Amino acid sequence: EDKVVQSPLSLVVHEGDTVTLNCSYEVTNFRSLLWYKQEKKAPTFLFMLTSSGIEKKSGRLSSILDKKELFSILNITATQTGDSAVYLCAIMNYGGSQGNLIFGKGTKLSVKP
Amino acid sequence: EPEVTQTPSHQVTQMGQEVILRCVPISNHLYFYWYRQILGQKVEFLVSFYNNEISEKSEIFDDQFSVERPDGSNFTLKIRSTKLEDSAMYFCASRENGNIYGYTFGSGTRLTVV
């Protein structure tokens, strides 16, 4: 059975700290790994990773994928209170699917002032 | 920026009743999805829809559920004979052909079955 495991499940930091969120997976026919930020409602897209070792960056956020060890990390530097959210990792695989996503449980990040 | 629109934002229904959750995907998108998230749990895939038919469904999507694209803009999820455990946030998503980056979620409908 396809599986996506995120750790930690929750994390409390102070503004300015750097955090690393983890996502490991076991899926057949891996296609891509996606990171989303979920604040109040809809997940909003952060990154999509398809190739190993290529870092994706967007401002203070960055992510990288290791397809050999089957994991990805999401880094957030100089955290701000606005980074407080649940961060979701999801896998898209090939096969019969039309791009449906398999999600992990998420990491709830709380950034204190 | 184009959005996926879901209505209503919150629906309360009596157990055993039927509900229809509505979604308006982004206009040039061809793939449509429903996901649900029970409070405190992970987002789960329900069904994908392409070319006016279901392309894949999960084990959750049993005979109680159905989807429809009744016209050129709406995409609906019908839940018959609702149960307490159907209470969840239901997300619609859509994407255009060939562009996985364009996968966009709606803001969700919170369904509460009482």
PDB file of C-alpha atoms in Angstrom:
ATOM      1  CA  GLU A   1       0.000   0.000   0.000  1.00  0.00           C
ATOM      2  CA  ASP A   2       1.274   3.447  -0.907  1.00  0.00           C
ATOM      3  CA  LYS A   3       2.350   5.415   2.128  1.00  0.00           C
ATOM      4  CA  VAL A   4       3.505   8.960   2.886  1.00  0.00           C
ATOM      5  CA  VAL A   5       4.885   9.676   6.356  1.00  0.00           C
ATOM      6  CA  GLN A   6       5.623  13.139   7.629  1.00  0.00           C
ATOM      7  CA  SER A   7       7.585  14.119  10.684  1.00  0.00           C
ATOM      8  CA  PRO A   8       7.353  15.696  13.082  1.00  0.00           C
ATOM      9  CA  LEU A   9       3.569  15.849  13.353  1.00  0.00           C
ATOM     10  CA  SER A  10       3.815  19.178  15.122  1.00  0.00           C
ATOM     11  CA  LEU A  11       6.499  21.708  15.835  1.00  0.00           C
ATOM     12  CA  VAL A  12       6.637  24.930  17.838  1.00  0.00           C
ATOM     13  CA  VAL A  13       9.406  27.417  17.129  1.00  0.00           C
ATOM     14  CA  HIS A  14      10.129  31.088  17.649  1.00  0.00           C
ATOM     15  CA  GLU A  15      10.344  33.706  14.970  1.00  0.00           C
ATOM     16  CA  GLY A  16      13.709  33.659  13.296  1.00  0.00           C
ATOM     17  CA  ASP A  17      14.298  29.954  13.823  1.00  0.00           C
ATOM     18  CA  THR A  18      15.029  27.606  10.935  1.00  0.00           C
ATOM     19  CA  VAL A  19      12.914  24.480  10.606  1.00  0.00           C
ATOM     20  CA  THR A  20      13.215  21.278   8.609  1.00  0.00           C
ATOM     21  CA  LEU A  21      10.136  19.232   7.840  1.00  0.00           C
ATOM     22  CA  ASN A  22      10.467  15.648   6.688  1.00  0.00           C
ATOM     23  CA  CYS A  23       8.519  13.500   4.288  1.00  0.00           C
ATOM     24  CA  SER A  24       9.282   9.865   3.520  1.00  0.00           C
ATOM     25  CA  TYR A  25       7.342   7.720   1.134  1.00  0.00           C
ATOM     26  CA  GLU A  26       6.752   4.242  -0.163  1.00  0.00           C
ATOM     27  CA  VAL A  27       4.803   4.320  -3.394  1.00  0.00           C
ATOM     28  CA  THR A  28       4.725   2.386  -6.606  1.00  0.00           C
ATOM     29  CA  ASN A  29       5.401   4.242  -9.830  1.00  0.00           C
ATOM     30  CA  PHE A  30       6.568   7.467  -8.233  1.00  0.00           C
ATOM     31  CA  ARG A  31       6.079  10.500 -10.427  1.00  0.00           C
ATOM     32  CA  SER A  32       6.418  13.612  -8.284  1.00  0.00           C
ATOM     33  CA  LEU A  33       6.404  14.829  -4.714  1.00  0.00           C
ATOM     34  CA  LEU A  34       4.509  17.963  -3.863  1.00  0.00           C
ATOM     35  CA  TRP A  35       4.535  20.240  -0.842  1.00  0.00           C
ATOM     36  CA  TYR A  36       1.493  22.259   0.153  1.00  0.00           C
ATOM     37  CA  LYS A  37       0.788  24.806   2.847  1.00  0.00           C
ATOM     38  CA  GLN A  38      -2.613  24.562   4.498  1.00  0.00           C
ATOM     39  CA  GLU A  39      -3.639  27.496   6.636  1.00  0.00           C
ATOM     40  CA  LYS A  40      -7.349  27.672   7.221  1.00  0.00           C
ATOM     41  CA  LYS A  41      -8.782  25.746   4.334  1.00  0.00           C
ATOM     42  CA  ALA A  42      -7.446  24.896   0.883  1.00  0.00           C
ATOM     43  CA  PRO A  43      -3.927  23.531   0.490  1.00  0.00           C
ATOM     44  CA  THR A  44      -1.844  25.977  -1.499  1.00  0.00           C
ATOM     45  CA  PHE A  45       0.952  24.747  -3.708  1.00  0.00           C
ATOM     46  CA  LEU A  46       4.558  25.285  -2.669  1.00  0.00           C
ATOM     47  CA  PHE A  47       6.816  22.966  -4.641  1.00  0.00           C
ATOM     48  CA  MET A  48       6.804  20.028  -6.960  1.00  0.00           C
ATOM     49  CA  LEU A  49       9.882  17.806  -7.024  1.00  0.00           C
ATOM     50  CA  THR A  50      10.530  15.199  -9.647  1.00  0.00           C
ATOM     51  CA  SER A  51      14.299  14.803  -9.813  1.00  0.00           C
ATOM     52  CA  SER A  52      16.690  13.884  -7.047  1.00  0.00           C
ATOM     53  CA  GLY A  53      19.162  16.383  -5.664  1.00  0.00           C
ATOM     54  CA  ILE A  54      17.792  19.514  -7.297  1.00  0.00           C
ATOM     55  CA  GLU A  55      16.855  22.104  -4.718  1.00  0.00           C
ATOM     56  CA  LYS A  56      13.778  24.178  -5.327  1.00  0.00           C
ATOM     57  CA  LYS A  57      13.682  27.589  -3.649  1.00  0.00           C
ATOM     58  CA  SER A  58      11.049  30.203  -3.097  1.00  0.00           C
ATOM     59  CA  GLY A  59      12.078  32.998  -0.795  1.00  0.00           C
ATOM     60  CA  ARG A  60      12.783  31.538   2.623  1.00  0.00           C
ATOM     61  CA  LEU A  61      11.450  28.126   1.656  1.00  0.00           C
ATOM     62  CA  SER A  62      13.418  25.416  -0.056  1.00  0.00           C
ATOM     63  CA  SER A  63      12.950  21.735  -0.712  1.00  0.00           C
ATOM     64  CA  ILE A  64      14.892  18.811  -2.051  1.00  0.00           C
ATOM     65  CA  LEU A  65      14.109  15.239  -2.996  1.00  0.00           C
ATOM     66  CA  ASP A  66      16.161  12.078  -2.512  1.00  0.00           C
ATOM     67  CA  LYS A  67      14.687   9.342  -4.705  1.00  0.00           C
ATOM     68  CA  LYS A  68      17.216   6.789  -3.569  1.00  0.00           C
ATOM     69  CA  GLU A  69      16.362   7.146   0.121  1.00  0.00           C
ATOM     70  CA  LEU A  70      12.721   7.990  -0.670  1.00  0.00           C
ATOM     71  CA  PHE A  71      12.371  11.211   1.229  1.00  0.00           C
ATOM     72  CA  SER A  72      12.120  14.937   0.894  1.00  0.00           C
ATOM     73  CA  ILE A  73      12.736  17.836   3.230  1.00  0.00           C
ATOM     74  CA  LEU A  74      11.177  21.263   3.360  1.00  0.00           C
ATOM     75  CA  ASN A  75      13.289  23.972   4.945  1.00  0.00           C
ATOM     76  CA  ILE A  76      12.030  27.291   6.190  1.00  0.00           C
ATOM     77  CA  THR A  77      14.631  29.816   7.279  1.00  0.00           C
ATOM     78  CA  ALA A  78      14.052  32.911   9.422  1.00  0.00           C
ATOM     79  CA  THR A  79      10.537  31.757  10.265  1.00  0.00           C
ATOM     80  CA  GLN A  80       7.754  34.299  10.689  1.00  0.00           C
ATOM     81  CA  THR A  81       4.398  33.999  12.433  1.00  0.00           C
ATOM     82  CA  GLY A  82       2.800  33.915   8.987  1.00  0.00           C
ATOM     83  CA  ASP A  83       4.523  30.597   8.366  1.00  0.00           C
ATOM     84  CA  SER A  84       2.259  28.995  10.963  1.00  0.00           C
ATOM     85  CA  ALA A  85       0.276  26.371   9.085  1.00  0.00           C
ATOM     86  CA  VAL A  86       0.028  22.692   8.375  1.00  0.00           C
ATOM     87  CA  TYR A  87       2.544  21.630   5.746  1.00  0.00           C
ATOM     88  CA  LEU A  88       1.407  18.737   3.613  1.00  0.00           C
ATOM     89  CA  CYS A  89       3.518  16.383   1.579  1.00  0.00           C
ATOM     90  CA  ALA A  90       1.849  14.494  -1.257  1.00  0.00           C
ATOM     91  CA  ILE A  91       2.926  12.014  -3.880  1.00  0.00           C
ATOM     92  CA  MET A  92       1.658  11.817  -7.415  1.00  0.00           C
ATOM     93  CA  ASN A  93       2.258   8.497  -9.115  1.00  0.00           C
ATOM     94  CA  TYR A  94       1.918   7.119 -12.595  1.00  0.00           C
ATOM     95  CA  GLY A  95      -0.122   4.146 -13.541  1.00  0.00           C
ATOM     96  CA  GLY A  96      -3.835   4.305 -14.024  1.00  0.00           C
ATOM     97  CA  SER A  97      -4.263   7.465 -12.032  1.00  0.00           C
ATOM     98  CA  GLN A  98      -5.030  10.791 -13.599  1.00  0.00           C
ATOM     99  CA  GLY A  99      -2.840  12.630 -11.158  1.00  0.00           C
ATOM    100  CA  ASN A 100      -4.519  11.896  -7.872  1.00  0.00           C
ATOM    101  CA  LEU A 101      -2.425  12.703  -4.823  1.00  0.00           C
ATOM    102  CA  ILE A 102      -1.539  10.595  -1.802  1.00  0.00           C
ATOM    103  CA  PHE A 103      -1.097  12.824   1.226  1.00  0.00           C
ATOM    104  CA  GLY A 104       0.757  12.493   4.469  1.00  0.00           C
ATOM    105  CA  LYS A 105      -0.827  13.578   7.729  1.00  0.00           C
ATOM    106  CA  GLY A 106       0.982  16.889   7.672  1.00  0.00           C
ATOM    107  CA  THR A 107       3.269  18.773  10.023  1.00  0.00           C
ATOM    108  CA  LYS A 108       1.622  21.482  12.068  1.00  0.00           C
ATOM    109  CA  LEU A 109       4.080  24.343  12.450  1.00  0.00           C
ATOM    110  CA  SER A 110       3.450  27.039  15.033  1.00  0.00           C
ATOM    111  CA  VAL A 111       5.737  30.048  14.988  1.00  0.00           C
ATOM    112  CA  LYS A 112       5.654  32.115  18.177  1.00  0.00           C
ATOM    113  CA  PRO A 113       6.563  35.813  18.165  1.00  0.00           C
TER     114      PRO A 113
ATOM    115  CA  GLU B   1      -5.527  34.443 -10.354  1.00  0.00           C
ATOM    116  CA  PRO B   2      -8.061  31.773 -11.397  1.00  0.00           C
ATOM    117  CA  GLU B   3      -9.748  29.954  -8.540  1.00  0.00           C
ATOM    118  CA  VAL B   4     -11.653  26.781  -7.915  1.00  0.00           C
ATOM    119  CA  THR B   5     -14.903  27.813  -6.241  1.00  0.00           C
ATOM    120  CA  GLN B   6     -16.838  25.594  -3.862  1.00  0.00           C
ATOM    121  CA  THR B   7     -20.285  26.096  -2.416  1.00  0.00           C
ATOM    122  CA  PRO B   8     -21.536  26.064   0.229  1.00  0.00           C
ATOM    123  CA  SER B   9     -18.623  26.743   2.535  1.00  0.00           C
ATOM    124  CA  HIS B  10     -20.400  24.945   5.363  1.00  0.00           C
ATOM    125  CA  GLN B  11     -23.332  22.552   5.257  1.00  0.00           C
ATOM    126  CA  VAL B  12     -25.113  20.931   8.152  1.00  0.00           C
ATOM    127  CA  THR B  13     -27.354  18.003   7.359  1.00  0.00           C
ATOM    128  CA  GLN B  14     -29.334  15.402   9.214  1.00  0.00           C
ATOM    129  CA  MET B  15     -28.100  11.841   9.150  1.00  0.00           C
ATOM    130  CA  GLY B  16     -29.735   9.941   6.308  1.00  0.00           C
ATOM    131  CA  GLN B  17     -30.218  12.992   4.119  1.00  0.00           C
ATOM    132  CA  GLU B  18     -28.638  13.517   0.731  1.00  0.00           C
ATOM    133  CA  VAL B  19     -26.255  16.395   0.097  1.00  0.00           C
ATOM    134  CA  ILE B  20     -24.788  17.857  -3.046  1.00  0.00           C
ATOM    135  CA  LEU B  21     -21.502  19.682  -2.850  1.00  0.00           C
ATOM    136  CA  ARG B  22     -20.782  22.015  -5.713  1.00  0.00           C
ATOM    137  CA  CYS B  23     -17.563  23.033  -7.381  1.00  0.00           C
ATOM    138  CA  VAL B  24     -16.728  25.324 -10.250  1.00  0.00           C
ATOM    139  CA  PRO B  25     -13.302  24.299 -11.564  1.00  0.00           C
ATOM    140  CA  ILE B  26     -10.992  26.635 -13.417  1.00  0.00           C
ATOM    141  CA  SER B  27     -12.415  27.104 -16.875  1.00  0.00           C
ATOM    142  CA  ASN B  28      -9.702  25.554 -19.060  1.00  0.00           C
ATOM    143  CA  HIS B  29      -9.030  22.650 -16.718  1.00  0.00           C
ATOM    144  CA  LEU B  30      -9.870  19.140 -17.846  1.00  0.00           C
ATOM    145  CA  TYR B  31      -9.176  16.986 -14.785  1.00  0.00           C
ATOM    146  CA  PHE B  32     -11.347  17.245 -11.713  1.00  0.00           C
ATOM    147  CA  TYR B  33     -10.967  15.705  -8.296  1.00  0.00           C
ATOM    148  CA  TRP B  34     -12.689  15.360  -4.967  1.00  0.00           C
ATOM    149  CA  TYR B  35     -10.748  14.891  -1.741  1.00  0.00           C
ATOM    150  CA  ARG B  36     -11.913  14.828   1.823  1.00  0.00           C
ATOM    151  CA  GLN B  37     -10.255  15.591   5.129  1.00  0.00           C
ATOM    152  CA  ILE B  38     -11.822  14.326   8.325  1.00  0.00           C
ATOM    153  CA  LEU B  39     -10.957  16.641  11.201  1.00  0.00           C
ATOM    154  CA  GLY B  40      -7.457  15.944  12.442  1.00  0.00           C
ATOM    155  CA  GLN B  41      -6.732  13.404   9.725  1.00  0.00           C
ATOM    156  CA  LYS B  42      -4.984  13.458   6.391  1.00  0.00           C
ATOM    157  CA  VAL B  43      -6.380  14.587   3.085  1.00  0.00           C
ATOM    158  CA  GLU B  44      -7.741  11.553   1.235  1.00  0.00           C
ATOM    159  CA  PHE B  45      -8.393  11.077  -2.440  1.00  0.00           C
ATOM    160  CA  LEU B  46     -11.980  10.218  -3.353  1.00  0.00           C
ATOM    161  CA  VAL B  47     -12.348  10.364  -7.112  1.00  0.00           C
ATOM    162  CA  SER B  48     -10.915  11.780 -10.309  1.00  0.00           C
ATOM    163  CA  PHE B  49     -12.984  12.735 -13.335  1.00  0.00           C
ATOM    164  CA  TYR B  50     -11.915  13.300 -16.895  1.00  0.00           C
ATOM    165  CA  ASN B  51     -13.720  13.461 -20.202  1.00  0.00           C
ATOM    166  CA  ASN B  52     -17.096  13.221 -18.498  1.00  0.00           C
ATOM    167  CA  GLU B  53     -16.395  10.031 -16.662  1.00  0.00           C
ATOM    168  CA  ILE B  54     -14.766   8.752 -13.528  1.00  0.00           C
ATOM    169  CA  SER B  55     -11.150   7.860 -14.240  1.00  0.00           C
ATOM    170  CA  GLU B  56     -10.230   6.588 -10.807  1.00  0.00           C
ATOM    171  CA  LYS B  57     -11.846   6.220  -7.411  1.00  0.00           C
ATOM    172  CA  SER B  58     -10.651   5.199  -3.989  1.00  0.00           C
ATOM    173  CA  GLU B  59     -12.104   2.593  -1.665  1.00  0.00           C
ATOM    174  CA  ILE B  60     -13.864   5.390   0.187  1.00  0.00           C
ATOM    175  CA  PHE B  61     -15.871   6.275  -2.916  1.00  0.00           C
ATOM    176  CA  ASP B  62     -18.520   3.596  -2.679  1.00  0.00           C
ATOM    177  CA  ASP B  63     -22.109   3.509  -3.928  1.00  0.00           C
ATOM    178  CA  GLN B  64     -23.042   6.222  -1.464  1.00  0.00           C
ATOM    179  CA  PHE B  65     -21.109   8.727  -3.563  1.00  0.00           C
ATOM    180  CA  SER B  66     -21.539   9.968  -7.089  1.00  0.00           C
ATOM    181  CA  VAL B  67     -20.081  12.759  -9.188  1.00  0.00           C
ATOM    182  CA  GLU B  68     -21.492  14.659 -12.066  1.00  0.00           C
ATOM    183  CA  ARG B  69     -20.641  17.449 -14.414  1.00  0.00           C
ATOM    184  CA  PRO B  70     -24.171  18.610 -15.137  1.00  0.00           C
ATOM    185  CA  ASP B  71     -23.138  21.497 -17.373  1.00  0.00           C
ATOM    186  CA  GLY B  72     -19.981  23.057 -18.736  1.00  0.00           C
ATOM    187  CA  SER B  73     -18.931  24.674 -15.498  1.00  0.00           C
ATOM    188  CA  ASN B  74     -20.119  22.772 -12.423  1.00  0.00           C
ATOM    189  CA  PHE B  75     -18.709  19.600 -10.923  1.00  0.00           C
ATOM    190  CA  THR B  76     -20.751  18.078  -8.125  1.00  0.00           C
ATOM    191  CA  LEU B  77     -20.308  15.454  -5.438  1.00  0.00           C
ATOM    192  CA  LYS B  78     -23.484  13.825  -4.208  1.00  0.00           C
ATOM    193  CA  ILE B  79     -23.524  11.925  -0.949  1.00  0.00           C
ATOM    194  CA  ARG B  80     -26.614   9.827  -0.400  1.00  0.00           C
ATOM    195  CA  SER B  81     -27.933   8.756   2.975  1.00  0.00           C
ATOM    196  CA  THR B  82     -25.281  10.647   4.922  1.00  0.00           C
ATOM    197  CA  LYS B  83     -23.709   9.132   8.010  1.00  0.00           C
ATOM    198  CA  LEU B  84     -22.061  10.792  10.973  1.00  0.00           C
ATOM    199  CA  GLU B  85     -18.672   9.649   9.714  1.00  0.00           C
ATOM    200  CA  ASP B  86     -19.169  11.568   6.476  1.00  0.00           C
ATOM    201  CA  SER B  87     -18.549  14.748   8.451  1.00  0.00           C
ATOM    202  CA  ALA B  88     -15.404  16.213   6.935  1.00  0.00           C
ATOM    203  CA  MET B  89     -13.991  18.980   4.803  1.00  0.00           C
ATOM    204  CA  TYR B  90     -14.492  18.172   1.153  1.00  0.00           C
ATOM    205  CA  PHE B  91     -12.071  19.711  -1.325  1.00  0.00           C
ATOM    206  CA  CYS B  92     -12.536  19.980  -5.036  1.00  0.00           C
ATOM    207  CA  ALA B  93      -9.466  20.349  -7.234  1.00  0.00           C
ATOM    208  CA  SER B  94      -8.829  20.747 -10.912  1.00  0.00           C
ATOM    209  CA  ARG B  95      -5.916  20.847 -13.294  1.00  0.00           C
ATOM    210  CA  GLU B  96      -5.336  21.407 -16.954  1.00  0.00           C
ATOM    211  CA  ASN B  97      -4.126  18.753 -19.327  1.00  0.00           C
ATOM    212  CA  GLY B  98      -0.397  18.076 -19.146  1.00  0.00           C
ATOM    213  CA  ASN B  99       0.291  20.609 -16.406  1.00  0.00           C
ATOM    214  CA  ILE B 100       0.736  19.064 -13.005  1.00  0.00           C
ATOM    215  CA  TYR B 101       1.830  22.448 -11.662  1.00  0.00           C
ATOM    216  CA  GLY B 102      -1.655  23.737 -12.337  1.00  0.00           C
ATOM    217  CA  TYR B 103      -3.273  21.535  -9.699  1.00  0.00           C
ATOM    218  CA  THR B 104      -5.522  23.915  -7.770  1.00  0.00           C
ATOM    219  CA  PHE B 105      -7.672  23.230  -4.733  1.00  0.00           C
ATOM    220  CA  GLY B 106     -10.886  24.959  -3.805  1.00  0.00           C
ATOM    221  CA  SER B 107     -11.413  26.358  -0.333  1.00  0.00           C
ATOM    222  CA  GLY B 108     -13.536  23.405   0.674  1.00  0.00           C
ATOM    223  CA  THR B 109     -17.000  22.635   1.988  1.00  0.00           C
ATOM    224  CA  ARG B 110     -17.236  21.670   5.619  1.00  0.00           C
ATOM    225  CA  LEU B 111     -19.952  19.026   5.908  1.00  0.00           C
ATOM    226  CA  THR B 112     -21.371  18.359   9.327  1.00  0.00           C
ATOM    227  CA  VAL B 113     -23.751  15.434   9.690  1.00  0.00           C
ATOM    228  CA  VAL B 114     -25.839  15.534  12.848  1.00  0.00           C
TER     229      VAL B 114
END
